[in-house]
């Protein structure tokens, strides 16, 4: 089937260059009037391709609409590395130009080549891109026996990955760097992260990691309720058992956005994002010191994309993208806070609020009366020494209200303003944070 006249042909090309292209890709490049791509890809074209060669501008994404408008009515081809729809330019073009305008001719990706060389089943290998992403993104994938393929940002990435593995207690992990996959200059180098001393090599590389922790390292669980010791905090921390129950009530799903209001240590937002690589979160914290600490916790636990907003709610909520769920861990009696969070949710959105004070508990009971949902009390006791014996030490019980926002037609009359003095937006020592 021939493409529509306005179609943009996106052609995947590998390190083997022109020789590795299928007939359809060669024909598209021979007949194109304009070929757009990175300098490295454009240099792979032979002289027999007479098209105007246009390198991508920087920053790329904002320039895409104008770039293609400037070449409207011309036959345009785009060169991309490997499979354009796998961490490639194809996604950006589909989002900006529309998928219906694209004719995509994929080439085997570097990941396919790497799994073929290593004998790894692709479906059981996790792929993490560090192209334009923080190195700390790798941290959430470190588990004993886990196989990773890391898409490198350049020649220095292997040494950086080795350093992160050592810092996180995964120094025994075997690393193999696969360069120029599929090309004449293909090469492999390897060592453990502890012993990595190779100088920077080719910038076109993929890093294979067989994750292996040191004997004294206990990797973190993928389930919510990480040990409290996993977080840097000043006491403002939702303790692990309450945190696990809170995440269950928030019910994170792929691609969803959480508002974590009164972030404290950021533990709820961090574990929301750890639930799935596409989960997003905004942590709102009025204390600048705590806000910086939230950022450090997010990076340490492998979710550096957590967005931290420094400011007091509800004012700081203005202009934030619409959430799928909201968590309020303190300050529930701040005038207008519950109302603002409830109003921001779309139908089907979830709100969860925790408290340990009688004043906030009364307020949550009133919201439960008017909006339904579930009102529970969570009590946790720990075994501790009592002289030469062992007894139970009770932690402060936590009252939790959770609710799903119904369709607007089913909403009751608007809520009344809470009475009484306001609690601080970040809870005092002993609160659930």
Tab-separated table of C-alpha atoms in Angstrom:
chain	number	residue	atom	x	y	z
A	1	UNK	CA	0.000	0.000	0.000
A	2	UNK	CA	1.475	3.339	-0.998
A	3	UNK	CA	1.616	6.013	1.707
A	4	UNK	CA	-0.583	9.133	1.519
A	5	UNK	CA	1.054	12.172	-0.102
A	6	UNK	CA	1.592	13.927	3.240
A	7	UNK	CA	3.237	10.912	4.895
A	8	UNK	CA	6.647	11.206	6.511
A	9	UNK	CA	8.763	8.071	6.062
A	10	UNK	CA	10.754	7.230	9.198
A	11	UNK	CA	13.593	4.813	8.459
A	12	UNK	CA	15.542	2.929	11.091
A	13	UNK	CA	19.229	2.572	10.350
A	14	UNK	CA	21.896	0.647	12.247
A	15	UNK	CA	25.655	0.794	12.625
A	16	UNK	CA	25.857	-1.225	9.387
A	17	UNK	CA	24.548	1.848	7.559
A	18	UNK	CA	23.305	1.713	3.991
A	19	UNK	CA	24.241	-1.956	3.559
A	20	UNK	CA	21.892	-2.956	6.358
A	21	UNK	CA	18.819	-1.218	4.955
A	22	UNK	CA	16.003	-3.156	3.326
A	23	UNK	CA	14.886	-2.276	-0.205
A	24	UNK	CA	11.944	-0.154	0.979
A	25	UNK	CA	14.195	2.027	3.128
A	26	UNK	CA	16.736	2.525	0.345
A	27	UNK	CA	14.023	3.457	-2.131
A	28	UNK	CA	12.499	5.989	0.265
A	29	UNK	CA	15.882	7.647	0.761
A	30	UNK	CA	16.727	7.673	-2.947
A	31	UNK	CA	13.444	9.385	-3.842
A	32	UNK	CA	13.251	11.774	-0.852
A	33	UNK	CA	13.607	15.490	-1.429
A	34	UNK	CA	14.540	16.101	2.218
A	35	UNK	CA	16.210	13.732	4.704
A	36	UNK	CA	16.199	14.764	8.364
A	37	UNK	CA	18.350	13.062	10.989
A	38	UNK	CA	21.246	13.306	13.379
A	39	UNK	CA	24.685	14.074	11.895
A	40	UNK	CA	25.842	10.508	12.522
A	41	UNK	CA	22.892	9.023	10.625
A	42	UNK	CA	23.139	11.514	7.760
A	43	UNK	CA	26.816	10.654	7.314
A	44	UNK	CA	25.826	7.025	6.645
A	45	UNK	CA	24.044	7.966	3.404
A	46	UNK	CA	25.891	7.437	0.108
A	47	UNK	CA	26.334	10.105	-2.537
A	48	UNK	CA	23.545	8.450	-4.530
A	49	UNK	CA	20.958	10.023	-2.225
A	50	UNK	CA	20.506	13.523	-3.685
A	51	UNK	CA	18.071	14.831	-1.052
A	52	UNK	CA	18.708	17.943	1.003
A	53	UNK	CA	20.172	16.765	4.312
A	54	UNK	CA	18.820	18.567	7.376
A	55	UNK	CA	20.257	17.878	10.857
A	56	UNK	CA	17.938	17.989	13.840
A	57	UNK	CA	17.915	21.354	15.635
A	58	UNK	CA	18.378	21.613	19.389
A	59	UNK	CA	16.183	21.574	21.417
A	60	UNK	CA	14.490	19.097	19.130
A	61	UNK	CA	10.877	18.672	20.211
A	62	UNK	CA	9.784	22.344	20.155
A	63	UNK	CA	11.268	22.703	16.665
A	64	UNK	CA	9.439	19.744	15.096
A	65	UNK	CA	6.220	21.522	13.974
A	66	UNK	CA	8.089	24.417	12.343
A	67	UNK	CA	10.676	22.133	10.760
A	68	UNK	CA	8.076	20.018	8.994
A	69	UNK	CA	5.949	23.035	8.098
A	70	UNK	CA	8.985	24.504	6.345
A	71	UNK	CA	9.176	21.413	4.134
A	72	UNK	CA	5.441	20.987	3.537
A	73	UNK	CA	4.628	19.494	0.143
A	74	UNK	CA	8.058	17.854	-0.226
A	75	UNK	CA	8.891	14.165	0.100
A	76	UNK	CA	10.429	13.944	3.580
A	77	UNK	CA	12.267	11.001	5.099
A	78	UNK	CA	13.608	10.818	8.644
A	79	UNK	CA	16.566	8.695	9.744
A	80	UNK	CA	16.492	7.144	13.201
A	81	UNK	CA	18.728	4.748	15.109
A	82	UNK	CA	17.462	1.166	15.016
A	83	UNK	CA	13.740	0.888	15.714
A	84	UNK	CA	12.298	4.445	15.608
A	85	UNK	CA	9.426	3.476	17.916
A	86	UNK	CA	11.670	2.055	20.653
A	87	UNK	CA	13.044	4.952	22.710
A	88	UNK	CA	13.433	6.745	19.370
A	89	UNK	CA	12.316	9.783	17.400
A	90	UNK	CA	9.221	7.907	16.208
A	91	UNK	CA	7.405	8.563	19.474
A	92	UNK	CA	7.983	12.307	19.274
A	93	UNK	CA	6.871	12.448	15.641
A	94	UNK	CA	3.743	10.416	16.389
A	95	UNK	CA	2.816	12.735	19.256
A	96	UNK	CA	3.552	15.986	17.409
A	97	UNK	CA	2.630	15.186	13.803
A	98	UNK	CA	0.114	12.403	14.419
A	99	UNK	CA	0.659	8.675	13.934
A	100	UNK	CA	-1.474	8.696	10.784
A	101	UNK	CA	1.164	10.786	9.004
A	102	UNK	CA	3.995	8.349	9.640
A	103	UNK	CA	5.237	5.453	7.555
A	104	UNK	CA	7.725	3.668	9.794
A	105	UNK	CA	10.333	1.247	8.449
A	106	UNK	CA	12.083	-0.216	11.522
A	107	UNK	CA	15.552	-1.716	11.703
A	108	UNK	CA	16.582	-4.197	14.432
A	109	UNK	CA	17.122	-2.206	17.605
A	110	UNK	CA	20.340	-2.238	19.605
A	111	UNK	CA	18.412	-4.168	22.244
A	112	UNK	CA	17.513	-6.915	19.750
A	113	UNK	CA	21.149	-7.121	18.676
A	114	UNK	CA	22.355	-7.200	22.284
A	115	UNK	CA	19.978	-9.992	23.321
A	116	UNK	CA	21.029	-11.967	20.238
A	117	UNK	CA	24.700	-11.603	21.160
A	118	UNK	CA	24.157	-12.469	24.832
A	119	UNK	CA	21.602	-15.230	24.404
A	120	UNK	CA	19.150	-13.356	26.638
A	121	UNK	CA	15.395	-13.698	26.021
A	122	UNK	CA	14.206	-10.213	25.163
A	123	UNK	CA	10.905	-10.558	27.017
A	124	UNK	CA	12.742	-11.301	30.282
A	125	UNK	CA	15.227	-8.433	29.993
A	126	UNK	CA	14.496	-4.977	31.417
A	127	UNK	CA	15.553	-2.059	29.255
A	128	UNK	CA	16.451	1.291	30.825
A	129	UNK	CA	17.373	4.334	28.793
A	130	UNK	CA	19.849	6.852	30.203
A	131	UNK	CA	19.613	9.042	27.099
A	132	UNK	CA	18.455	12.369	28.472
A	133	UNK	CA	17.558	10.737	31.812
A	134	UNK	CA	19.297	10.869	35.209
A	135	UNK	CA	21.698	8.085	36.110
A	136	UNK	CA	19.675	7.486	39.296
A	137	UNK	CA	16.869	6.061	37.126
A	138	UNK	CA	18.837	2.823	37.155
A	139	UNK	CA	18.595	2.408	40.940
A	140	UNK	CA	14.995	1.133	41.048
A	141	UNK	CA	15.890	-1.861	38.828
A	142	UNK	CA	18.674	-3.329	40.974
A	143	UNK	CA	17.651	-6.804	42.145
A	144	UNK	CA	19.629	-10.015	42.512
A	145	UNK	CA	19.629	-12.013	39.286
A	146	UNK	CA	17.938	-9.230	37.321
A	147	UNK	CA	19.194	-8.657	33.770
A	148	UNK	CA	19.357	-5.110	32.497
A	149	UNK	CA	20.149	-3.555	29.147
A	150	UNK	CA	21.076	0.091	29.593
A	151	UNK	CA	20.830	2.393	26.591
A	152	UNK	CA	23.915	4.538	26.981
A	153	UNK	CA	24.045	8.324	26.734
A	154	UNK	CA	27.638	8.236	25.483
A	155	UNK	CA	31.155	6.966	25.945
A	156	UNK	CA	31.284	7.921	29.636
A	157	UNK	CA	28.075	6.106	30.610
A	158	UNK	CA	29.638	2.667	31.335
A	159	UNK	CA	31.965	4.103	33.989
A	160	UNK	CA	29.071	6.073	35.481
A	161	UNK	CA	26.920	2.945	35.635
A	162	UNK	CA	29.772	1.034	37.296
A	163	UNK	CA	30.067	3.797	39.891
A	164	UNK	CA	26.349	3.713	40.672
A	165	UNK	CA	26.405	-0.081	41.005
A	166	UNK	CA	29.293	0.132	43.461
A	167	UNK	CA	27.585	2.891	45.457
A	168	UNK	CA	24.359	0.872	45.722
A	169	UNK	CA	26.093	-2.311	46.872
A	170	UNK	CA	25.967	-4.062	43.500
A	171	UNK	CA	29.701	-4.007	42.795
A	172	UNK	CA	29.846	-7.775	42.018
A	173	UNK	CA	27.500	-7.243	39.029
A	174	UNK	CA	28.922	-8.354	35.684
A	175	UNK	CA	28.964	-5.589	33.063
A	176	UNK	CA	29.352	-6.076	29.330
A	177	UNK	CA	29.562	-3.066	27.033
A	178	UNK	CA	28.520	-3.800	23.451
A	179	UNK	CA	29.707	-1.182	20.977
A	180	UNK	CA	28.678	-0.508	17.368
A	181	UNK	CA	26.252	-3.428	17.357
A	182	UNK	CA	25.682	-4.796	13.870
A	183	UNK	CA	28.530	-2.802	12.344
A	184	UNK	CA	32.020	-3.653	11.176
A	185	UNK	CA	33.535	-2.133	14.347
A	186	UNK	CA	31.399	-4.147	16.769
A	187	UNK	CA	33.253	-4.767	20.036
A	188	UNK	CA	32.591	-6.138	23.524
A	189	UNK	CA	34.381	-5.283	26.772
A	190	UNK	CA	33.507	-6.590	30.213
A	191	UNK	CA	34.334	-6.643	33.917
A	192	UNK	CA	32.491	-6.472	37.206
A	193	UNK	CA	31.420	-3.042	38.392
A	194	UNK	CA	33.929	-3.311	41.257
A	195	UNK	CA	36.776	-3.938	38.814
A	196	UNK	CA	35.671	-1.561	36.047
A	197	UNK	CA	38.735	0.356	34.862
A	198	UNK	CA	38.170	0.546	31.091
A	199	UNK	CA	38.673	3.967	29.504
A	200	UNK	CA	35.780	5.509	27.563
A	201	UNK	CA	35.186	3.682	24.276
A	202	UNK	CA	32.725	4.207	21.442
A	203	UNK	CA	29.796	6.511	22.173
A	204	UNK	CA	27.391	4.107	20.434
A	205	UNK	CA	27.065	1.413	23.080
A	206	UNK	CA	24.641	-0.668	25.114
A	207	UNK	CA	25.479	-1.876	28.628
A	208	UNK	CA	24.397	-5.340	29.743
A	209	UNK	CA	24.251	-5.813	33.522
A	210	UNK	CA	23.842	-9.092	35.411
A	211	UNK	CA	22.761	-7.679	38.760
A	212	UNK	CA	24.504	-9.201	41.761
A	213	UNK	CA	24.445	-7.570	45.213
A	214	UNK	CA	27.304	-7.772	47.669
A	215	UNK	CA	26.792	-10.443	50.383
A	216	UNK	CA	25.811	-7.879	53.038
A	217	UNK	CA	23.298	-5.997	50.837
A	218	UNK	CA	19.572	-6.602	51.088
A	219	UNK	CA	17.861	-5.258	47.956
A	220	UNK	CA	14.656	-3.289	48.427
A	221	UNK	CA	11.308	-4.869	47.665
A	222	UNK	CA	9.165	-3.961	44.675
A	223	UNK	CA	6.136	-3.892	47.008
A	224	UNK	CA	5.089	-0.759	48.944
A	225	UNK	CA	6.163	-0.435	52.540
A	226	UNK	CA	9.934	-0.068	52.203
A	227	UNK	CA	11.912	-0.117	55.467
A	228	UNK	CA	11.876	3.246	57.219
A	229	UNK	CA	15.685	3.160	57.111
A	230	UNK	CA	15.529	3.472	53.320
A	231	UNK	CA	14.577	7.139	53.757
A	232	UNK	CA	16.431	10.184	54.963
A	233	UNK	CA	13.998	11.981	57.267
A	234	UNK	CA	13.607	14.203	60.325
A	235	UNK	CA	10.735	12.241	61.834
A	236	UNK	CA	8.198	13.354	59.224
A	237	UNK	CA	7.776	9.903	57.704
A	238	UNK	CA	4.733	7.748	57.064
A	239	UNK	CA	5.881	4.546	58.781
A	240	UNK	CA	6.168	1.460	56.611
A	241	UNK	CA	3.036	-0.449	57.705
A	242	UNK	CA	0.802	2.621	57.416
A	243	UNK	CA	2.565	3.509	54.158
A	244	UNK	CA	1.739	0.109	52.678
A	245	UNK	CA	-1.929	0.516	53.627
A	246	UNK	CA	-1.958	4.042	52.228
A	247	UNK	CA	-0.520	2.964	48.869
A	248	UNK	CA	-3.124	0.199	48.707
A	249	UNK	CA	-5.870	2.791	49.180
A	250	UNK	CA	-4.334	5.160	46.606
A	251	UNK	CA	-4.197	2.255	44.096
A	252	UNK	CA	-1.517	3.497	41.663
A	253	UNK	CA	-1.945	2.453	38.034
A	254	UNK	CA	0.397	2.900	35.036
A	255	UNK	CA	0.629	6.462	33.785
A	256	UNK	CA	-1.313	8.022	36.653
A	257	UNK	CA	-0.388	11.232	38.502
A	258	UNK	CA	-0.367	11.653	42.286
A	259	UNK	CA	-0.423	14.843	44.320
A	260	UNK	CA	1.422	14.170	47.599
A	261	UNK	CA	0.354	17.162	49.691
A	262	UNK	CA	2.572	17.971	52.654
A	263	UNK	CA	5.368	15.791	51.320
A	264	UNK	CA	7.486	15.467	54.479
A	265	UNK	CA	10.066	12.873	53.422
A	266	UNK	CA	8.301	12.108	50.134
A	267	UNK	CA	7.816	8.413	50.959
A	268	UNK	CA	4.282	8.147	49.557
A	269	UNK	CA	5.207	9.858	46.276
A	270	UNK	CA	8.388	7.790	45.959
A	271	UNK	CA	6.606	4.471	46.395
A	272	UNK	CA	3.769	5.561	44.113
A	273	UNK	CA	6.359	6.101	41.358
A	274	UNK	CA	8.128	2.832	42.162
A	275	UNK	CA	4.844	0.996	41.518
A	276	UNK	CA	5.319	1.397	37.741
A	277	UNK	CA	7.887	3.177	35.603
A	278	UNK	CA	5.177	5.381	34.032
A	279	UNK	CA	3.635	6.534	37.324
A	280	UNK	CA	4.162	10.244	38.000
A	281	UNK	CA	3.986	12.264	41.193
A	282	UNK	CA	4.161	15.831	42.464
A	283	UNK	CA	5.186	16.288	46.085
A	284	UNK	CA	4.118	19.603	47.623
A	285	UNK	CA	6.131	20.631	50.685
A	286	UNK	CA	6.283	24.096	52.258
A	287	UNK	CA	9.615	23.580	54.082
A	288	UNK	CA	12.571	24.119	51.679
A	289	UNK	CA	14.852	21.831	53.721
A	290	UNK	CA	12.339	19.005	53.555
A	291	UNK	CA	11.694	19.693	49.879
A	292	UNK	CA	15.397	19.175	49.132
A	293	UNK	CA	15.359	16.015	51.231
A	294	UNK	CA	12.441	14.661	49.173
A	295	UNK	CA	14.531	15.117	46.033
A	296	UNK	CA	17.419	13.204	47.569
A	297	UNK	CA	15.130	10.358	48.637
A	298	UNK	CA	13.628	10.165	45.159
A	299	UNK	CA	17.064	9.915	43.543
A	300	UNK	CA	18.325	7.370	46.067
A	301	UNK	CA	15.314	5.127	45.464
A	302	UNK	CA	15.415	5.293	41.681
A	303	UNK	CA	12.658	7.794	40.862
A	304	UNK	CA	14.539	11.054	40.177
A	305	UNK	CA	11.640	12.247	38.030
A	306	UNK	CA	9.584	13.076	41.127
A	307	UNK	CA	8.496	16.721	40.819
A	308	UNK	CA	8.929	18.607	44.106
A	309	UNK	CA	6.991	21.858	44.524
A	310	UNK	CA	8.090	24.060	47.419
A	311	UNK	CA	5.137	25.971	48.809
A	312	UNK	CA	2.195	25.839	51.191
A	313	UNK	CA	-1.015	24.148	50.117
A	314	UNK	CA	-3.652	24.926	49.019
A	315	UNK	CA	-2.080	27.958	47.304
A	316	UNK	CA	0.786	25.866	45.912
A	317	UNK	CA	-1.690	23.560	44.156
A	318	UNK	CA	-2.784	26.255	41.719
A	319	UNK	CA	-1.795	25.460	38.143
A	320	UNK	CA	-0.667	21.888	38.788
A	321	UNK	CA	-1.775	19.253	36.257
A	322	UNK	CA	-4.962	17.361	37.100
A	323	UNK	CA	-4.217	14.459	39.466
A	324	UNK	CA	-5.599	10.938	39.351
A	325	UNK	CA	-5.124	10.620	43.101
A	326	UNK	CA	-4.329	12.902	46.022
A	327	UNK	CA	-2.733	12.042	49.347
A	328	UNK	CA	-2.923	14.398	52.328
A	329	UNK	CA	-0.564	13.325	55.074
A	330	UNK	CA	-0.942	16.332	57.345
A	331	UNK	CA	-2.559	19.729	57.664
A	332	UNK	CA	-6.047	18.473	56.817
A	333	UNK	CA	-7.648	21.322	58.802
A	334	UNK	CA	-5.862	24.058	56.849
A	335	UNK	CA	-8.792	26.112	55.514
A	336	UNK	CA	-9.709	25.110	51.994
A	337	UNK	CA	-7.168	22.279	51.641
A	338	UNK	CA	-9.549	19.325	51.504
A	339	UNK	CA	-11.941	21.327	49.335
A	340	UNK	CA	-9.191	22.238	46.853
A	341	UNK	CA	-7.915	18.673	46.611
A	342	UNK	CA	-11.401	17.212	46.171
A	343	UNK	CA	-12.282	19.814	43.533
A	344	UNK	CA	-9.079	19.098	41.586
A	345	UNK	CA	-9.889	15.411	41.186
A	346	UNK	CA	-11.740	14.231	38.092
A	347	UNK	CA	-14.627	11.765	38.485
A	348	UNK	CA	-13.092	8.438	39.475
A	349	UNK	CA	-10.116	10.124	41.154
A	350	UNK	CA	-9.074	8.959	44.620
A	351	UNK	CA	-8.383	10.978	47.752
A	352	UNK	CA	-6.678	9.509	50.816
A	353	UNK	CA	-6.033	11.491	53.986
A	354	UNK	CA	-4.191	10.311	57.113
A	355	UNK	CA	-4.163	11.915	60.538
A	356	UNK	CA	-3.336	11.217	64.187
A	357	UNK	CA	-5.066	14.221	65.805
A	358	UNK	CA	-8.618	14.374	67.162
A	359	UNK	CA	-9.310	17.632	65.326
A	360	UNK	CA	-8.412	16.254	61.915
A	361	UNK	CA	-10.159	12.985	62.728
A	362	UNK	CA	-13.399	14.865	63.371
A	363	UNK	CA	-13.017	16.646	60.047
A	364	UNK	CA	-12.392	13.390	58.171
A	365	UNK	CA	-15.417	11.841	59.875
A	366	UNK	CA	-17.517	14.729	58.567
A	367	UNK	CA	-16.194	14.263	55.015
A	368	UNK	CA	-16.891	10.550	55.325
A	369	UNK	CA	-20.473	11.353	56.359
A	370	UNK	CA	-20.980	13.647	53.353
A	371	UNK	CA	-18.989	11.862	50.648
A	372	UNK	CA	-18.875	8.225	51.709
A	373	UNK	CA	-15.786	6.166	51.030
A	374	UNK	CA	-13.999	4.289	53.796
A	375	UNK	CA	-12.960	5.501	57.244
A	376	UNK	CA	-10.550	3.231	59.098
A	377	UNK	CA	-8.158	3.338	62.022
A	378	UNK	CA	-4.735	1.706	61.633
A	379	UNK	CA	-3.013	0.614	64.828
A	380	UNK	CA	0.470	-0.916	64.857
A	381	UNK	CA	2.340	-2.284	67.867
A	382	UNK	CA	5.979	-3.364	67.991
A	383	UNK	CA	7.525	-5.955	70.274
A	384	UNK	CA	10.123	-4.279	72.530
A	385	UNK	CA	12.127	-5.302	75.595
A	386	UNK	CA	10.381	-4.908	78.959
A	387	UNK	CA	13.055	-5.648	81.541
A	388	UNK	CA	14.095	-9.216	80.843
A	389	UNK	CA	10.901	-9.900	78.898
A	390	UNK	CA	9.181	-8.648	75.766
A	391	UNK	CA	6.027	-6.570	75.472
A	392	UNK	CA	4.086	-4.538	72.957
A	393	UNK	CA	4.724	-0.821	72.390
A	394	UNK	CA	1.768	0.814	70.652
A	395	UNK	CA	2.415	3.451	68.001
A	396	UNK	CA	-0.028	6.342	67.666
A	397	UNK	CA	-3.084	5.072	65.776
A	398	UNK	CA	-3.689	6.617	62.369
A	399	UNK	CA	-7.143	7.533	61.097
A	400	UNK	CA	-7.456	7.209	57.338
A	401	UNK	CA	-10.272	8.406	55.101
A	402	UNK	CA	-10.292	7.291	51.477
A	403	UNK	CA	-12.884	7.991	48.810
A	404	UNK	CA	-13.424	7.830	45.068
A	405	UNK	CA	-14.933	10.965	43.531
A	406	UNK	CA	-18.272	10.146	41.905
A	407	UNK	CA	-19.596	11.643	38.650
A	408	UNK	CA	-20.513	15.306	39.062
A	409	UNK	CA	-24.208	14.518	38.754
A	410	UNK	CA	-23.934	12.328	41.838
A	411	UNK	CA	-22.130	14.905	44.016
A	412	UNK	CA	-23.990	16.070	47.157
A	413	UNK	CA	-24.217	19.704	48.133
A	414	UNK	CA	-20.879	21.492	48.546
A	415	UNK	CA	-18.971	20.823	51.759
A	416	UNK	CA	-18.888	23.290	54.581
A	417	UNK	CA	-15.657	24.908	55.736
A	418	UNK	CA	-13.927	23.182	58.649
A	419	UNK	CA	-14.217	24.845	62.006
A	420	UNK	CA	-11.535	25.344	64.613
A	421	UNK	CA	-7.836	26.195	64.437
A	422	UNK	CA	-5.786	25.097	61.436
A	423	UNK	CA	-3.076	22.502	61.750
A	424	UNK	CA	0.246	23.086	60.003
A	425	UNK	CA	0.519	21.952	56.377
A	426	UNK	CA	3.473	19.738	57.355
A	427	UNK	CA	2.517	17.715	60.435
A	428	UNK	CA	4.297	18.119	63.728
A	429	UNK	CA	6.593	15.497	65.245
A	430	UNK	CA	4.648	12.292	65.718
A	431	UNK	CA	2.270	12.808	62.790
A	432	UNK	CA	2.020	10.102	60.136
A	433	UNK	CA	4.749	11.521	57.893
